[in-house]
PDB file of C-alpha atoms in Angstrom:
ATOM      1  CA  UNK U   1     -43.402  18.001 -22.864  1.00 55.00           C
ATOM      2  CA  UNK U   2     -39.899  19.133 -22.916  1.00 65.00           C
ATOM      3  CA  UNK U   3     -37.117  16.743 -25.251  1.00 60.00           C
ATOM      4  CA  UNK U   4     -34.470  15.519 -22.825  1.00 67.00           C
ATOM      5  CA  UNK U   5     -31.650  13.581 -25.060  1.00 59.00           C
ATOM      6  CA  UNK U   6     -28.008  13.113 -23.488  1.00 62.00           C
ATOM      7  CA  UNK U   7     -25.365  12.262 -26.037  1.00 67.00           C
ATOM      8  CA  UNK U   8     -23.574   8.721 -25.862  1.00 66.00           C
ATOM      9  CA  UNK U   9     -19.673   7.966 -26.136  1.00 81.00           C
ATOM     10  CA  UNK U  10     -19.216  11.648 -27.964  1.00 80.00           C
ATOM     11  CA  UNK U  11     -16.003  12.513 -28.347  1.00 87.00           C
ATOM     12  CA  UNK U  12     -15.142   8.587 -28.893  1.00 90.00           C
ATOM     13  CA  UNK U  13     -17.944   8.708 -31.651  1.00 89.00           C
ATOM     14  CA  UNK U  14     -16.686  11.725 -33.066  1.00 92.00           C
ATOM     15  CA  UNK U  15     -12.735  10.713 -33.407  1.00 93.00           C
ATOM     16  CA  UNK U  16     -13.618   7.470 -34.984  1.00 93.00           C
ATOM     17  CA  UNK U  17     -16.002   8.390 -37.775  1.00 95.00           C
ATOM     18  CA  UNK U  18     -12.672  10.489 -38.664  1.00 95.00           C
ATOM     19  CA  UNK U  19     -14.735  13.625 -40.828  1.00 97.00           C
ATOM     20  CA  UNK U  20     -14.345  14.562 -43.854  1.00 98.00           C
ATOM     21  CA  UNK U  21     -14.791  18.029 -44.047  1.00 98.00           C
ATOM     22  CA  UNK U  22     -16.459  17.860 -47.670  1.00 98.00           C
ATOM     23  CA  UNK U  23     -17.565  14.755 -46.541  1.00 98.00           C
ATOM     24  CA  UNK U  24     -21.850  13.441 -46.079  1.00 98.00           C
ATOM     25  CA  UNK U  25     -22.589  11.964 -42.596  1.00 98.00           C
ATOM     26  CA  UNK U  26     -25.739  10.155 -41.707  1.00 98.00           C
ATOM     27  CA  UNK U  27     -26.961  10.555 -37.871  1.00 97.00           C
ATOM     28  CA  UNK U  28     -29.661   8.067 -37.802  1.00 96.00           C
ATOM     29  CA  UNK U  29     -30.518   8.355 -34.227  1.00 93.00           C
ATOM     30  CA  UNK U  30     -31.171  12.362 -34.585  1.00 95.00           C
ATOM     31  CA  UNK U  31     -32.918  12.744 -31.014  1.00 92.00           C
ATOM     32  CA  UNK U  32     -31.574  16.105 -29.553  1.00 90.00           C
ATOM     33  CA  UNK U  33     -28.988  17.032 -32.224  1.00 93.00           C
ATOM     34  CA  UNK U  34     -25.922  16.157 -29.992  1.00 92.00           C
ATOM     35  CA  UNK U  35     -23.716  13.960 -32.408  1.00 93.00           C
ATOM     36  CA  UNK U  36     -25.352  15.488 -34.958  1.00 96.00           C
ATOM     37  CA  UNK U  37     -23.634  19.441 -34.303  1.00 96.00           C
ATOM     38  CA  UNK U  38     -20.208  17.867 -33.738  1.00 96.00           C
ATOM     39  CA  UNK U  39     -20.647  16.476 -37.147  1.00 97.00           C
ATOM     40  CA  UNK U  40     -22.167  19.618 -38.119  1.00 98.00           C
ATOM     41  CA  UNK U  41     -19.466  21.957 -36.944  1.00 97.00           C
ATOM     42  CA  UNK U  42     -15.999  19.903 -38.659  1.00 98.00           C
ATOM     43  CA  UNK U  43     -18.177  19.927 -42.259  1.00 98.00           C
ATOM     44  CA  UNK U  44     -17.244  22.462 -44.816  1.00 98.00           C
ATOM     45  CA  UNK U  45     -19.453  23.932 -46.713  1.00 96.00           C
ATOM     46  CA  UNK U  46     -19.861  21.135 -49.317  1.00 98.00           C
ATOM     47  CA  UNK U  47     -20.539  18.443 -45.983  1.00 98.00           C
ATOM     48  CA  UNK U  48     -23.067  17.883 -45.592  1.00 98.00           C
ATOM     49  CA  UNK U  49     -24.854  16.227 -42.212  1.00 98.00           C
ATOM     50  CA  UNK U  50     -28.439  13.986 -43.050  1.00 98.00           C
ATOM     51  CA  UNK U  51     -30.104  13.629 -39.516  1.00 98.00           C
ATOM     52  CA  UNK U  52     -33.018  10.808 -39.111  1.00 98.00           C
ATOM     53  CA  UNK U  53     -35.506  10.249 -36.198  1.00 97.00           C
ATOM     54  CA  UNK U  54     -38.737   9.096 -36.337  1.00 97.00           C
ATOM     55  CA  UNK U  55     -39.444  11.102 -33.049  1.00 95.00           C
ATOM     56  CA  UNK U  56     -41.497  14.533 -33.920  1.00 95.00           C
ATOM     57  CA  UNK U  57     -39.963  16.234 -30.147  1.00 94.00           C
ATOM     58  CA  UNK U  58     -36.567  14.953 -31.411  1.00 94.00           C
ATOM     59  CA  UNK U  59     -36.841  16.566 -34.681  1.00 97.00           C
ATOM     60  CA  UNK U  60     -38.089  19.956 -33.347  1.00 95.00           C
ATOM     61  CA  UNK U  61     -34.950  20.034 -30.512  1.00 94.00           C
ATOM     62  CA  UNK U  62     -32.391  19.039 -33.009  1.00 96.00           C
ATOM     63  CA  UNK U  63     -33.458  21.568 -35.757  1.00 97.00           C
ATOM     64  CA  UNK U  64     -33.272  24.380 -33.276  1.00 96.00           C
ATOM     65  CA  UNK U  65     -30.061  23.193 -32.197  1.00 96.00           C
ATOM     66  CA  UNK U  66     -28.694  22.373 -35.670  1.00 98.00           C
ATOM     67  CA  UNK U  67     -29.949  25.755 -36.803  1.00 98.00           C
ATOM     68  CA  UNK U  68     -26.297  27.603 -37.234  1.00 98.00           C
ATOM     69  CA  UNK U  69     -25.479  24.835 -39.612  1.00 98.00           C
ATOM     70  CA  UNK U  70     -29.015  24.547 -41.282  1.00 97.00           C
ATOM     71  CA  UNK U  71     -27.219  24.771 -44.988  1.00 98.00           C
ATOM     72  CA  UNK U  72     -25.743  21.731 -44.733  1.00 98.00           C
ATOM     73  CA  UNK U  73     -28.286  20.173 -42.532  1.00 98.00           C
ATOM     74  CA  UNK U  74     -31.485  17.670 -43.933  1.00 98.00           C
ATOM     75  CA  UNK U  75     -33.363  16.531 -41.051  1.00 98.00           C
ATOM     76  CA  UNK U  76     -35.943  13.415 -42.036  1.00 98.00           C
ATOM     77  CA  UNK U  77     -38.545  12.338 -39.836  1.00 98.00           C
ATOM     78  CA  UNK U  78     -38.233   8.220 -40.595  1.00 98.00           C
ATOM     79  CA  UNK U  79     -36.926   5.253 -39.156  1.00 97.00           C
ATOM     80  CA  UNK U  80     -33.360   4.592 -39.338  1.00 97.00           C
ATOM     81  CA  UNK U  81     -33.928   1.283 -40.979  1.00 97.00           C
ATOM     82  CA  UNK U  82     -34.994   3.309 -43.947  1.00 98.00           C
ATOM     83  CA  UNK U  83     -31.728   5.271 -43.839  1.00 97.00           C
ATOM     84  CA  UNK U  84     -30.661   3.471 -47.368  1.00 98.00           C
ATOM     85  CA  UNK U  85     -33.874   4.852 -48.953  1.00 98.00           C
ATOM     86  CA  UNK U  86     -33.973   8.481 -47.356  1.00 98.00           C
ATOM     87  CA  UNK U  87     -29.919   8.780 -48.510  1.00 98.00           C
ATOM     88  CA  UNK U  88     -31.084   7.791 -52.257  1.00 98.00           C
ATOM     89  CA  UNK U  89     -34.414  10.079 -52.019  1.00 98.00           C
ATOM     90  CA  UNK U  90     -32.067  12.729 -51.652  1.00 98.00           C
ATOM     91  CA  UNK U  91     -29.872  12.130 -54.518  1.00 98.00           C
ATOM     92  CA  UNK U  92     -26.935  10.522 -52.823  1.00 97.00           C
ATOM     93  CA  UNK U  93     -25.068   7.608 -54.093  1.00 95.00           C
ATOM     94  CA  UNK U  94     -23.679   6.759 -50.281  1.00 96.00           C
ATOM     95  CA  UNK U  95     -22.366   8.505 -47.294  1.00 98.00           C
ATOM     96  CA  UNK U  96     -18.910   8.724 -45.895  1.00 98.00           C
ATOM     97  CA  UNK U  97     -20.430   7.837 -41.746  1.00 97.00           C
ATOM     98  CA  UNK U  98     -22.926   6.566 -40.209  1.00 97.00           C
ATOM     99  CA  UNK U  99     -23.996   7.693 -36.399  1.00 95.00           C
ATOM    100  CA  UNK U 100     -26.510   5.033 -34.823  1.00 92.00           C
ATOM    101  CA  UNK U 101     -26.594   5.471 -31.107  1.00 79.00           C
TER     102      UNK U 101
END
């Protein structure tokens, strides 16, 4: 089956989490990687962008998407309700944005 996922309010989403280049971003509705490369592409190389869906298609579209920016990409299969637990897993103290569309 092919992974159809059409981004929500974008560009509105984009301007208002107002990035951080160095800055760490959680997209905890992953699905096709939409939000998650606009985040992607404003980060620096010490951003860094943690994508979450519990959705196996989802994961598989938005890595290949994500792929130019897989250095400063961690995608997690979970639920976003476990976003505080998969941020401290990975060593983080917090995040500077959260996507959840």
């Amino acid at each position: 089956m092919e992974f159809n996922h059409y981004s929500v309010l974008l560009n509105e989403t984009i301007e208002n989490l107002n990035i951080k280049p160095d800055g760490i971003y959680v997209d905890g509705t992953l699905g096709g990687g939409g939000h998650a490369y606009q985040v992607a592409s404003r980060l620096s190389e010490k951003g860094r962008l943690i994508g979450i869906d519990q959705d196996a298609e989802a994961i598989a579209a938005a890595t290949e998407r994500l792929e130019p920016f897989r250095e400063k990409v961690t995608l997690v299969r979970d639920n976003y309700c476990n976003a505080p637990a998969v941020v401290k897993s990975l060593g983080l103290e917090g995040v500077d944005g959260i996507v959840l569309d």
